[in-house]
Amino acid sequence: MIIGIDLGTTNSLVACFTEEGPKIIPNRLGKRLTPSVVSMDEEEQIYVGDSAVERNLLYPGTTASVFKRDMGSQKKFKLLHKTFTAEELSSFVLRSLKEDAEHYLGEEVTEAVISVPAYFNDARRRATKKAGELAGLKVERIISEPTAAAIAYGLYQSSKSARFLVFDLGGGTFDVSILELFDTILEVRAVAGDNFLGGEDFTAILEDLFFEKYTQFNKLALDEKTLRHIHKQAEQCKIGFSQGKSSAMNCKIGEELFSMEVELSRYEDACKDLLSRIRQPIKRSLSDANIRLADIDKVVLVGGATKSPVIRRFVSKLFKALPDTNVNPDEAVALGAAVQAAMKERKEAIKEVILTDVCPFTLGTEVVREWEKGVFENGVFCPIIDRNTVIPTSRTERLYTAHDNQSKIRVNVLQGESRFAANNLSLGELMIEVPSGKAGEEAVDVTYTYDINSILEVEVKVLSTNQITKEVFRGRDVDMTEEEIRERFETLSYLKI
């Protein structure tokens, strides 16, 4: 059996597909949510989930959380005397979910579909897959969280064409995706997001209000254990807004109890900057999809942070309609991943649906640009495939030599949105030899072909010699042989002009 996993910033879930449909698998404590928290004791015993959360309060410095935000980076997390990367910590969470699934199903589990934020770049997706492999899982597919949520909501089973906006606000990341349904085709029209915006930031607002009230406390001077206690109380206060127009925060520091009552209106006002940040990806996705707010037929809320009345009121006002909350926002992604896993297994109960995807980031190369006669700027990013282009696709850009007697052209394969090449992610480079001559006399056609499996083929043709150089970049470290990749790009040759 292939399981579906939602590897979340705050909580993670595992699900499977049964005769009754997708089902969340409870962990060994009987809970549906497993906190994405890892702890280690002096004997190097690893704890995951609720036990790690409890240890975090008792033994500061032994625990790590919110590490999903740093997937694909070089950041190290120190637990006592050992350091771990974000993917290593994630592998502990994934292994725990794997073992929970095996205990529940009574059989060995070796394969999984794992979800990631739509806005994760290739490095982050690659790190997620590595985490799965470290946990002993063959990762059958990395699926975008909004797409998984759309499947869970059964959007693809609708009887008429429609446009949906999936609003996915988790503990640490925010995604917005616009999907269009036509018959059995579910097409991702645009994605945008913020990898450093989530429920944890809304919790931090309450912490800031607490320190504003009790100015005698210096946040930087408090010990880790006290800070963790304040954070937990802020989280409880945030949850409390779901029950009424105000909520309380009670912190015991030393032997004294410090309380703070917060009105929902005041909290909402304090969150204005965060809500403003949410608007930007929504505007960007609508612009990229070339549709208006009024063209959206349904707004779907995904992610635990969307339970907040602040978020629900914000979304309702923005879209002038109540969002769809029929599926538990905590569980939608995991359920969708389980359905996708069943599709991989071609289970008869599943209606086949064609999922089209887009490039979440622009793909391009580095060039020297002449802004006016004799004035050059180095390190400029030249887009070749724009973000949110439906894939598979192929695009060509012609580049010229920039200097006299230039004998080589470097094609630096980049992914990102900055106009400066150095600020984008480099996937690799090709060095192309060209006949030396005057600047601008020699040219190359650079063709990027991007596949639905997130494999990028870069082809460079020297116009004067017709010499062609090709290289394939496996963006998500997919399990395809060289022969399979070659055959795939032969199939896509019709895309090339």
CSV table of C-alpha atoms in Angstrom, one decimal:
chain,number,residue,atom,x,y,z
A,1,MET,CA,0.0,0.0,0.0
A,2,ILE,CA,1.1,3.5,-0.8
A,3,ILE,CA,0.3,6.0,2.0
A,4,GLY,CA,-0.2,9.8,1.8
A,5,ILE,CA,1.7,12.1,4.1
A,6,ASP,CA,1.2,15.7,4.9
A,7,LEU,CA,4.6,16.8,6.3
A,8,GLY,CA,3.6,20.0,8.0
A,9,THR,CA,5.4,22.8,9.8
A,10,THR,CA,3.4,22.5,13.0
A,11,ASN,CA,1.7,19.1,12.6
A,12,SER,CA,2.0,16.1,10.3
A,13,LEU,CA,-0.5,13.5,9.3
A,14,VAL,CA,-0.6,10.2,7.4
A,15,ALA,CA,-3.6,8.8,5.5
A,16,CYS,CA,-4.5,5.7,3.5
A,17,PHE,CA,-7.2,4.9,0.9
A,18,THR,CA,-9.9,2.4,2.0
A,19,GLU,CA,-13.1,1.0,0.6
A,20,GLU,CA,-14.9,3.9,2.3
A,21,GLY,CA,-12.5,6.5,0.8
A,22,PRO,CA,-9.4,8.3,2.2
A,23,LYS,CA,-8.9,7.9,5.9
A,24,ILE,CA,-6.6,9.6,8.4
A,25,ILE,CA,-4.4,7.0,10.3
A,26,PRO,CA,-4.2,7.8,14.0
A,27,ASN,CA,-0.8,7.7,15.7
A,28,ARG,CA,0.0,5.3,18.5
A,29,LEU,CA,-1.5,7.8,21.1
A,30,GLY,CA,-4.8,7.7,19.1
A,31,LYS,CA,-4.4,11.2,17.9
A,32,ARG,CA,-4.8,12.3,14.3
A,33,LEU,CA,-2.2,15.0,14.4
A,34,THR,CA,1.4,14.4,15.2
A,35,PRO,CA,3.4,17.6,16.1
A,36,SER,CA,6.4,18.1,13.8
A,37,VAL,CA,8.7,18.3,16.8
A,38,VAL,CA,11.8,16.3,17.5
A,39,SER,CA,13.7,15.9,20.7
A,40,MET,CA,16.8,13.9,21.9
A,41,ASP,CA,17.9,12.8,25.3
A,42,GLU,CA,21.4,12.2,26.8
A,43,GLU,CA,21.4,8.6,25.5
A,44,GLU,CA,20.6,9.9,22.0
A,45,GLN,CA,17.1,8.5,22.1
A,46,ILE,CA,14.9,10.3,19.6
A,47,TYR,CA,11.4,11.5,20.5
A,48,VAL,CA,8.8,12.6,18.0
A,49,GLY,CA,5.4,14.3,18.4
A,50,ASP,CA,3.7,14.9,21.7
A,51,SER,CA,6.4,13.3,23.7
A,52,ALA,CA,8.9,15.7,22.1
A,53,VAL,CA,6.6,18.7,22.9
A,54,GLU,CA,6.5,17.8,26.5
A,55,ARG,CA,10.3,17.4,26.7
A,56,ASN,CA,10.6,20.8,25.1
A,57,LEU,CA,9.0,22.4,28.2
A,58,LEU,CA,11.1,20.4,30.6
A,59,TYR,CA,14.4,20.2,28.8
A,60,PRO,CA,15.1,23.3,26.7
A,61,GLY,CA,17.9,22.9,24.2
A,62,THR,CA,17.0,19.3,23.4
A,63,THR,CA,14.2,20.0,21.0
A,64,ALA,CA,13.7,21.3,17.4
A,65,SER,CA,10.5,22.5,15.7
A,66,VAL,CA,9.4,24.7,12.7
A,67,PHE,CA,12.3,23.2,10.8
A,68,LYS,CA,10.2,22.7,7.6
A,69,ARG,CA,10.9,26.4,6.8
A,70,ASP,CA,14.6,25.6,6.4
A,71,MET,CA,14.2,22.5,4.2
A,72,GLY,CA,16.9,22.6,1.5
A,73,SER,CA,19.1,25.0,3.4
A,74,GLN,CA,22.4,24.5,5.2
A,75,LYS,CA,21.0,25.6,8.5
A,76,LYS,CA,21.9,23.2,11.4
A,77,PHE,CA,19.7,22.5,14.5
A,78,LYS,CA,21.5,21.6,17.7
A,79,LEU,CA,20.0,19.0,20.0
A,80,LEU,CA,22.4,18.7,23.0
A,81,HIS,CA,25.8,17.8,21.5
A,82,LYS,CA,24.6,16.8,18.0
A,83,THR,CA,23.5,18.8,15.0
A,84,PHE,CA,20.9,18.0,12.4
A,85,THR,CA,19.7,19.4,9.1
A,86,ALA,CA,16.0,20.1,8.5
A,87,GLU,CA,15.7,17.1,6.2
A,88,GLU,CA,17.2,14.8,8.9
A,89,LEU,CA,14.8,16.1,11.5
A,90,SER,CA,11.9,15.7,9.0
A,91,SER,CA,13.0,12.1,8.4
A,92,PHE,CA,12.4,11.3,12.1
A,93,VAL,CA,8.9,12.6,11.8
A,94,LEU,CA,8.3,10.7,8.6
A,95,ARG,CA,9.7,7.5,10.1
A,96,SER,CA,7.3,7.9,13.1
A,97,LEU,CA,4.4,8.3,10.7
A,98,LYS,CA,5.5,5.3,8.7
A,99,GLU,CA,5.6,3.2,11.9
A,100,ASP,CA,2.2,4.5,13.0
A,101,ALA,CA,0.8,3.4,9.6
A,102,GLU,CA,2.4,0.0,9.8
A,103,HIS,CA,1.0,-0.5,13.3
A,104,TYR,CA,-2.5,0.5,12.2
A,105,LEU,CA,-2.5,-1.4,8.9
A,106,GLY,CA,-0.8,-4.5,10.2
A,107,GLU,CA,1.6,-4.6,7.2
A,108,GLU,CA,4.9,-3.1,6.1
A,109,VAL,CA,4.8,0.3,4.4
A,110,THR,CA,7.6,1.2,2.0
A,111,GLU,CA,6.0,3.8,-0.4
A,112,ALA,CA,4.5,7.2,0.1
A,113,VAL,CA,3.2,10.3,-1.6
A,114,ILE,CA,4.4,13.3,0.3
A,115,SER,CA,3.0,16.9,0.0
A,116,VAL,CA,5.0,20.1,-0.1
A,117,PRO,CA,4.0,23.8,-0.4
A,118,ALA,CA,3.4,24.7,-4.0
A,119,TYR,CA,6.0,27.5,-3.7
A,120,PHE,CA,8.8,25.1,-2.6
A,121,ASN,CA,11.7,25.4,-5.0
A,122,ASP,CA,13.6,22.4,-6.4
A,123,ALA,CA,16.1,22.4,-3.5
A,124,ARG,CA,13.3,22.2,-0.9
A,125,ARG,CA,11.5,19.5,-2.9
A,126,ARG,CA,14.7,17.5,-3.2
A,127,ALA,CA,15.3,17.8,0.5
A,128,THR,CA,11.7,16.5,1.2
A,129,LYS,CA,12.3,13.5,-1.0
A,130,LYS,CA,15.7,12.9,0.8
A,131,ALA,CA,13.9,13.0,4.1
A,132,GLY,CA,11.5,10.3,2.9
A,133,GLU,CA,14.3,8.1,1.8
A,134,LEU,CA,16.1,8.5,5.1
A,135,ALA,CA,12.9,7.4,6.8
A,136,GLY,CA,12.9,4.2,4.7
A,137,LEU,CA,10.3,5.3,2.2
A,138,LYS,CA,10.3,5.2,-1.6
A,139,VAL,CA,8.7,8.6,-2.4
A,140,GLU,CA,6.3,7.8,-5.3
A,141,ARG,CA,5.5,11.4,-5.8
A,142,ILE,CA,5.9,14.9,-4.4
A,143,ILE,CA,2.5,16.6,-4.7
A,144,SER,CA,1.8,20.3,-4.1
A,145,GLU,CA,-0.4,20.8,-1.0
A,146,PRO,CA,-3.1,22.9,-2.8
A,147,THR,CA,-3.5,20.3,-5.5
A,148,ALA,CA,-3.8,17.6,-2.8
A,149,ALA,CA,-6.4,19.7,-1.0
A,150,ALA,CA,-8.3,20.2,-4.2
A,151,ILE,CA,-8.4,16.4,-4.7
A,152,ALA,CA,-9.6,15.9,-1.1
A,153,TYR,CA,-12.4,18.3,-1.6
A,154,GLY,CA,-13.5,16.3,-4.6
A,155,LEU,CA,-13.3,19.3,-6.8
A,156,TYR,CA,-12.4,17.1,-9.7
A,157,GLN,CA,-15.8,15.3,-9.3
A,158,SER,CA,-17.7,18.4,-9.9
A,159,SER,CA,-20.2,18.1,-12.9
A,160,LYS,CA,-19.3,21.5,-14.4
A,161,SER,CA,-16.3,23.6,-15.2
A,162,ALA,CA,-15.2,25.9,-12.5
A,163,ARG,CA,-12.3,27.9,-11.0
A,164,PHE,CA,-11.1,27.3,-7.5
A,165,LEU,CA,-8.7,29.2,-5.2
A,166,VAL,CA,-7.1,27.1,-2.6
A,167,PHE,CA,-6.0,29.3,0.4
A,168,ASP,CA,-3.4,27.2,2.3
A,169,LEU,CA,-2.1,28.7,5.5
A,170,GLY,CA,-0.2,26.3,7.7
A,171,GLY,CA,1.9,26.7,10.7
A,172,GLY,CA,4.9,28.0,8.8
A,173,THR,CA,4.1,28.5,5.1
A,174,PHE,CA,1.4,30.2,3.0
A,175,ASP,CA,0.3,29.0,-0.5
A,176,VAL,CA,-2.4,30.2,-2.8
A,177,SER,CA,-3.2,28.2,-5.9
A,178,ILE,CA,-5.8,28.8,-8.6
A,179,LEU,CA,-7.1,25.7,-10.3
A,180,GLU,CA,-9.5,25.3,-13.1
A,181,LEU,CA,-11.6,22.2,-13.7
A,182,PHE,CA,-12.8,21.0,-17.1
A,183,ASP,CA,-14.3,17.6,-17.4
A,184,THR,CA,-11.6,15.2,-15.9
A,185,ILE,CA,-8.8,17.8,-16.2
A,186,LEU,CA,-7.7,19.7,-13.1
A,187,GLU,CA,-5.3,22.4,-14.2
A,188,VAL,CA,-3.2,24.5,-11.9
A,189,ARG,CA,-3.4,28.0,-13.4
A,190,ALA,CA,-1.1,29.8,-11.0
A,191,VAL,CA,0.7,29.4,-7.7
A,192,ALA,CA,2.2,31.9,-5.3
A,193,GLY,CA,3.1,32.0,-1.7
A,194,ASP,CA,5.4,32.9,1.2
A,195,ASN,CA,7.6,30.2,2.7
A,196,PHE,CA,8.0,32.3,5.9
A,197,LEU,CA,4.5,33.2,6.8
A,198,GLY,CA,2.2,31.0,8.8
A,199,GLY,CA,0.3,30.4,12.0
A,200,GLU,CA,3.5,30.7,14.1
A,201,ASP,CA,3.7,34.3,13.0
A,202,PHE,CA,0.2,35.0,14.3
A,203,THR,CA,1.1,33.4,17.6
A,204,ALA,CA,4.2,35.7,17.8
A,205,ILE,CA,1.8,38.7,17.6
A,206,LEU,CA,0.3,37.7,20.9
A,207,GLU,CA,3.7,37.2,22.5
A,208,ASP,CA,4.6,40.7,21.4
A,209,LEU,CA,1.4,42.1,23.0
A,210,PHE,CA,2.3,40.3,26.2
A,211,PHE,CA,5.8,41.8,26.3
A,212,GLU,CA,4.3,45.2,25.5
A,213,LYS,CA,2.0,45.0,28.6
A,214,TYR,CA,4.7,43.6,30.9
A,215,THR,CA,7.6,45.8,30.1
A,216,GLN,CA,9.6,44.6,33.1
A,217,PHE,CA,10.5,41.5,31.1
A,218,ASN,CA,13.3,41.6,28.7
A,219,LYS,CA,12.6,38.9,26.1
A,220,LEU,CA,16.3,38.5,25.3
A,221,ALA,CA,17.1,38.0,29.0
A,222,LEU,CA,14.5,35.3,29.8
A,223,ASP,CA,15.6,31.6,29.8
A,224,GLU,CA,14.5,29.2,27.1
A,225,LYS,CA,12.1,27.3,29.4
A,226,THR,CA,10.2,30.5,30.2
A,227,LEU,CA,10.1,31.6,26.6
A,228,ARG,CA,8.6,28.2,25.6
A,229,HIS,CA,6.0,28.6,28.3
A,230,ILE,CA,5.0,32.0,27.1
A,231,HIS,CA,4.8,30.7,23.5
A,232,LYS,CA,2.5,27.9,24.5
A,233,GLN,CA,0.2,30.2,26.4
A,234,ALA,CA,0.1,32.5,23.4
A,235,GLU,CA,-0.9,29.6,21.2
A,236,GLN,CA,-3.7,28.7,23.6
A,237,CYS,CA,-4.8,32.3,23.6
A,238,LYS,CA,-4.9,32.3,19.8
A,239,ILE,CA,-7.0,29.1,19.8
A,240,GLY,CA,-9.3,30.7,22.4
A,241,PHE,CA,-10.6,33.3,19.9
A,242,SER,CA,-12.5,30.6,18.2
A,243,GLN,CA,-14.8,30.5,21.2
A,244,GLY,CA,-15.5,34.2,21.7
A,245,LYS,CA,-14.7,37.8,21.1
A,246,SER,CA,-11.9,37.8,23.6
A,247,SER,CA,-9.3,35.4,24.9
A,248,ALA,CA,-6.9,35.2,27.8
A,249,MET,CA,-3.2,34.6,28.2
A,250,ASN,CA,-2.0,33.4,31.6
A,251,CYS,CA,1.8,33.0,32.1
A,252,LYS,CA,3.4,31.8,35.4
A,253,ILE,CA,6.9,33.4,35.6
A,254,GLY,CA,8.7,32.4,38.7
A,255,GLU,CA,6.0,32.2,41.5
A,256,GLU,CA,3.8,34.9,40.0
A,257,LEU,CA,1.0,34.7,37.5
A,258,PHE,CA,0.8,37.3,34.8
A,259,SER,CA,-2.5,37.5,32.9
A,260,MET,CA,-3.6,39.4,29.8
A,261,GLU,CA,-7.1,39.7,28.3
A,262,VAL,CA,-7.1,40.4,24.5
A,263,GLU,CA,-10.1,41.6,22.5
A,264,LEU,CA,-10.4,40.0,19.1
A,265,SER,CA,-10.6,43.4,17.5
A,266,ARG,CA,-7.3,44.4,19.0
A,267,TYR,CA,-5.7,41.2,18.0
A,268,GLU,CA,-7.0,41.6,14.5
A,269,ASP,CA,-5.6,45.1,14.3
A,270,ALA,CA,-2.2,43.9,15.5
A,271,CYS,CA,-2.2,41.3,12.7
A,272,LYS,CA,-2.7,44.0,9.9
A,273,ASP,CA,0.9,43.7,8.6
A,274,LEU,CA,0.6,39.9,8.3
A,275,LEU,CA,-2.7,40.1,6.6
A,276,SER,CA,-1.2,42.6,4.2
A,277,ARG,CA,1.5,40.0,3.4
A,278,ILE,CA,-1.2,37.5,2.6
A,279,ARG,CA,-2.7,39.8,0.0
A,280,GLN,CA,0.4,40.0,-2.1
A,281,PRO,CA,0.6,36.3,-3.2
A,282,ILE,CA,-3.2,36.4,-3.9
A,283,LYS,CA,-2.8,39.4,-6.2
A,284,ARG,CA,0.2,37.8,-7.9
A,285,SER,CA,-1.6,34.5,-8.5
A,286,LEU,CA,-4.7,36.3,-10.0
A,287,SER,CA,-2.5,38.4,-12.2
A,288,ASP,CA,-0.5,35.4,-13.4
A,289,ALA,CA,-3.7,33.4,-14.1
A,290,ASN,CA,-5.1,36.5,-15.9
A,291,ILE,CA,-8.4,36.3,-14.0
A,292,ARG,CA,-10.3,38.6,-11.7
A,293,LEU,CA,-11.4,38.0,-8.1
A,294,ALA,CA,-15.0,37.8,-9.3
A,295,ASP,CA,-14.1,34.9,-11.6
A,296,ILE,CA,-13.4,32.6,-8.7
A,297,ASP,CA,-16.3,30.1,-8.1
A,298,LYS,CA,-15.1,28.7,-4.8
A,299,VAL,CA,-12.5,29.5,-2.2
A,300,VAL,CA,-11.2,26.5,-0.2
A,301,LEU,CA,-9.5,26.9,3.2
A,302,VAL,CA,-6.6,24.5,4.0
A,303,GLY,CA,-4.2,24.4,6.9
A,304,GLY,CA,-4.7,24.6,10.7
A,305,ALA,CA,-4.1,28.4,10.8
A,306,THR,CA,-7.3,29.0,8.7
A,307,LYS,CA,-9.4,28.0,11.7
A,308,SER,CA,-8.6,31.4,13.2
A,309,PRO,CA,-11.6,33.8,13.1
A,310,VAL,CA,-9.2,36.5,12.0
A,311,ILE,CA,-8.2,34.6,8.9
A,312,ARG,CA,-11.8,33.5,8.1
A,313,ARG,CA,-13.1,37.1,8.4
A,314,PHE,CA,-10.3,38.4,6.3
A,315,VAL,CA,-10.9,35.8,3.5
A,316,SER,CA,-14.7,36.4,3.6
A,317,LYS,CA,-14.2,40.2,3.2
A,318,LEU,CA,-11.6,39.9,0.5
A,319,PHE,CA,-13.6,37.5,-1.7
A,320,LYS,CA,-17.0,38.8,-0.6
A,321,ALA,CA,-18.1,35.2,0.0
A,322,LEU,CA,-17.9,32.5,2.6
A,323,PRO,CA,-15.1,30.0,2.0
A,324,ASP,CA,-15.7,26.3,1.8
A,325,THR,CA,-14.8,24.5,5.0
A,326,ASN,CA,-16.5,21.2,4.5
A,327,VAL,CA,-13.3,19.2,5.0
A,328,ASN,CA,-11.2,19.7,8.2
A,329,PRO,CA,-8.5,22.1,7.1
A,330,ASP,CA,-6.0,20.2,9.2
A,331,GLU,CA,-6.6,17.0,7.3
A,332,ALA,CA,-7.4,18.0,3.7
A,333,VAL,CA,-3.9,17.7,2.4
A,334,ALA,CA,-3.2,14.3,3.9
A,335,LEU,CA,-6.5,13.0,2.6
A,336,GLY,CA,-5.7,14.3,-0.9
A,337,ALA,CA,-2.3,12.7,-0.8
A,338,ALA,CA,-3.9,9.4,0.1
A,339,VAL,CA,-6.2,9.8,-3.0
A,340,GLN,CA,-3.2,10.5,-5.1
A,341,ALA,CA,-1.5,7.4,-3.7
A,342,ALA,CA,-4.6,5.4,-4.7
A,343,MET,CA,-4.4,6.9,-8.2
A,344,LYS,CA,-0.8,5.7,-8.4
A,345,GLU,CA,-2.0,2.2,-7.5
A,346,ARG,CA,-4.8,2.6,-10.0
A,347,LYS,CA,-7.5,1.6,-7.6
A,348,GLU,CA,-10.9,1.0,-9.2
A,349,ALA,CA,-12.8,3.2,-6.8
A,350,ILE,CA,-10.9,6.3,-7.9
A,351,LYS,CA,-12.1,8.4,-10.8
A,352,GLU,CA,-9.1,9.0,-13.0
A,353,VAL,CA,-8.2,12.7,-13.2
A,354,ILE,CA,-5.6,14.4,-15.3
A,355,LEU,CA,-3.6,16.8,-13.2
A,356,THR,CA,-1.7,19.6,-15.0
A,357,ASP,CA,0.9,21.6,-13.1
A,358,VAL,CA,2.8,24.8,-13.6
A,359,CYS,CA,6.4,26.0,-12.9
A,360,PRO,CA,6.2,27.6,-9.5
A,361,PHE,CA,9.4,29.7,-10.3
A,362,THR,CA,10.8,31.3,-13.4
A,363,LEU,CA,13.6,29.4,-15.2
A,364,GLY,CA,16.2,31.4,-17.0
A,365,THR,CA,19.9,32.2,-17.3
A,366,GLU,CA,22.5,34.9,-16.5
A,367,VAL,CA,23.4,37.5,-19.1
A,368,VAL,CA,25.3,40.8,-19.5
A,369,ARG,CA,22.8,43.5,-20.5
A,370,GLU,CA,23.7,46.8,-22.4
A,371,TRP,CA,21.3,49.5,-21.1
A,372,GLU,CA,22.7,52.2,-23.3
A,373,LYS,CA,25.6,52.4,-25.7
A,374,GLY,CA,28.8,51.4,-23.8
A,375,VAL,CA,27.0,50.9,-20.5
A,376,PHE,CA,26.8,47.3,-19.4
A,377,GLU,CA,25.5,45.5,-16.4
A,378,ASN,CA,26.7,42.1,-15.4
A,379,GLY,CA,24.8,39.3,-13.6
A,380,VAL,CA,21.3,40.1,-15.0
A,381,PHE,CA,18.6,37.4,-14.9
A,382,CYS,CA,17.1,36.6,-18.3
A,383,PRO,CA,13.8,34.6,-17.9
A,384,ILE,CA,13.2,31.8,-20.5
A,385,ILE,CA,10.2,30.0,-19.0
A,386,ASP,CA,8.1,32.3,-16.9
A,387,ARG,CA,6.6,31.2,-13.6
A,388,ASN,CA,3.1,29.7,-13.8
A,389,THR,CA,3.6,28.5,-17.3
A,390,VAL,CA,1.6,25.3,-17.8
A,391,ILE,CA,3.9,22.3,-18.2
A,392,PRO,CA,5.2,20.5,-20.2
A,393,THR,CA,6.6,23.4,-22.2
A,394,SER,CA,9.6,24.5,-24.3
A,395,ARG,CA,10.9,28.1,-24.8
A,396,THR,CA,13.9,29.4,-26.7
A,397,GLU,CA,16.0,32.6,-26.1
A,398,ARG,CA,18.8,33.8,-28.4
A,399,LEU,CA,21.9,35.1,-26.7
A,400,TYR,CA,24.9,36.9,-28.2
A,401,THR,CA,28.6,37.3,-27.2
A,402,ALA,CA,29.2,40.4,-25.1
A,403,HIS,CA,32.9,41.0,-25.7
A,404,ASP,CA,35.4,41.0,-28.5
A,405,ASN,CA,37.3,37.8,-29.0
A,406,GLN,CA,34.9,35.9,-26.7
A,407,SER,CA,35.4,32.2,-27.2
A,408,LYS,CA,33.0,30.8,-24.6
A,409,ILE,CA,29.4,31.4,-23.5
A,410,ARG,CA,28.4,30.3,-20.0
A,411,VAL,CA,24.8,29.2,-19.6
A,412,ASN,CA,24.1,29.4,-15.9
A,413,VAL,CA,20.7,27.6,-15.4
A,414,LEU,CA,18.8,29.6,-12.8
A,415,GLN,CA,15.4,29.4,-11.0
A,416,GLY,CA,13.9,32.4,-9.2
A,417,GLU,CA,12.2,35.8,-9.5
A,418,SER,CA,15.0,38.3,-8.8
A,419,ARG,CA,16.3,40.4,-11.7
A,420,PHE,CA,19.8,39.8,-10.2
A,421,ALA,CA,21.2,36.3,-11.1
A,422,ALA,CA,23.0,36.0,-7.8
A,423,ASN,CA,19.8,36.1,-5.9
A,424,ASN,CA,18.3,33.1,-7.7
A,425,LEU,CA,18.9,29.4,-7.3
A,426,SER,CA,21.6,27.9,-9.7
A,427,LEU,CA,20.7,24.4,-10.9
A,428,GLY,CA,24.0,24.0,-12.8
A,429,GLU,CA,25.8,25.5,-15.8
A,430,LEU,CA,27.0,24.7,-19.4
A,431,MET,CA,30.2,26.1,-20.9
A,432,ILE,CA,29.7,26.5,-24.7
A,433,GLU,CA,32.6,27.1,-27.1
A,434,VAL,CA,32.0,29.6,-29.9
A,435,PRO,CA,34.2,31.0,-32.7
A,436,SER,CA,36.0,34.2,-31.4
A,437,GLY,CA,35.1,37.4,-33.1
A,438,LYS,CA,33.6,40.8,-32.5
A,439,ALA,CA,31.1,41.3,-29.8
A,440,GLY,CA,27.6,40.4,-30.9
A,441,GLU,CA,28.7,38.4,-34.0
A,442,GLU,CA,28.3,35.0,-32.5
A,443,ALA,CA,25.0,33.8,-31.1
A,444,VAL,CA,23.5,30.7,-29.4
A,445,ASP,CA,19.9,29.6,-29.1
A,446,VAL,CA,19.2,28.4,-25.5
A,447,THR,CA,16.1,26.1,-25.3
A,448,TYR,CA,14.6,25.1,-22.0
A,449,THR,CA,12.1,22.2,-22.1
A,450,TYR,CA,10.4,21.5,-18.7
A,451,ASP,CA,8.5,18.3,-18.2
A,452,ILE,CA,5.6,17.4,-15.9
A,453,ASN,CA,8.0,15.3,-13.9
A,454,SER,CA,10.0,18.5,-13.1
A,455,ILE,CA,12.9,17.5,-15.3
A,456,LEU,CA,14.5,20.3,-17.2
A,457,GLU,CA,16.4,19.8,-20.5
A,458,VAL,CA,18.7,22.6,-21.6
A,459,GLU,CA,19.7,22.6,-25.2
A,460,VAL,CA,22.2,25.1,-26.6
A,461,LYS,CA,22.8,25.5,-30.3
A,462,VAL,CA,25.7,27.6,-31.7
A,463,LEU,CA,24.2,29.2,-34.8
A,464,SER,CA,27.4,29.6,-36.8
A,465,THR,CA,28.5,26.0,-36.4
A,466,ASN,CA,25.2,24.2,-35.7
A,467,GLN,CA,26.9,22.5,-32.8
A,468,ILE,CA,24.3,21.4,-30.2
A,469,THR,CA,25.0,20.7,-26.5
A,470,LYS,CA,22.3,19.2,-24.2
A,471,GLU,CA,22.1,18.6,-20.5
A,472,VAL,CA,19.3,17.3,-18.3
A,473,PHE,CA,18.6,18.6,-14.8
A,474,ARG,CA,16.6,16.4,-12.5
A,475,GLY,CA,14.9,19.1,-10.5
A,476,ARG,CA,13.3,16.8,-7.9
A,477,ASP,CA,15.7,13.9,-8.0
A,478,VAL,CA,13.0,11.8,-9.7
A,479,ASP,CA,13.5,8.0,-10.1
A,480,MET,CA,13.7,7.8,-13.9
A,481,THR,CA,16.4,6.1,-15.9
A,482,GLU,CA,18.5,7.9,-18.5
A,483,GLU,CA,16.6,5.9,-21.2
A,484,GLU,CA,13.2,6.9,-19.8
A,485,ILE,CA,14.3,10.5,-19.7
A,486,ARG,CA,15.6,10.4,-23.2
A,487,GLU,CA,12.4,8.8,-24.5
A,488,ARG,CA,10.3,11.4,-22.6
A,489,PHE,CA,12.0,14.3,-24.2
A,490,GLU,CA,11.8,12.7,-27.6
A,491,THR,CA,8.1,12.6,-27.0
A,492,LEU,CA,8.1,16.3,-26.1
A,493,SER,CA,10.1,17.3,-29.2
A,494,TYR,CA,6.9,18.7,-30.8
A,495,LEU,CA,7.0,21.5,-28.3
A,496,LYS,CA,10.3,22.8,-29.7
A,497,ILE,CA,10.1,25.4,-32.5
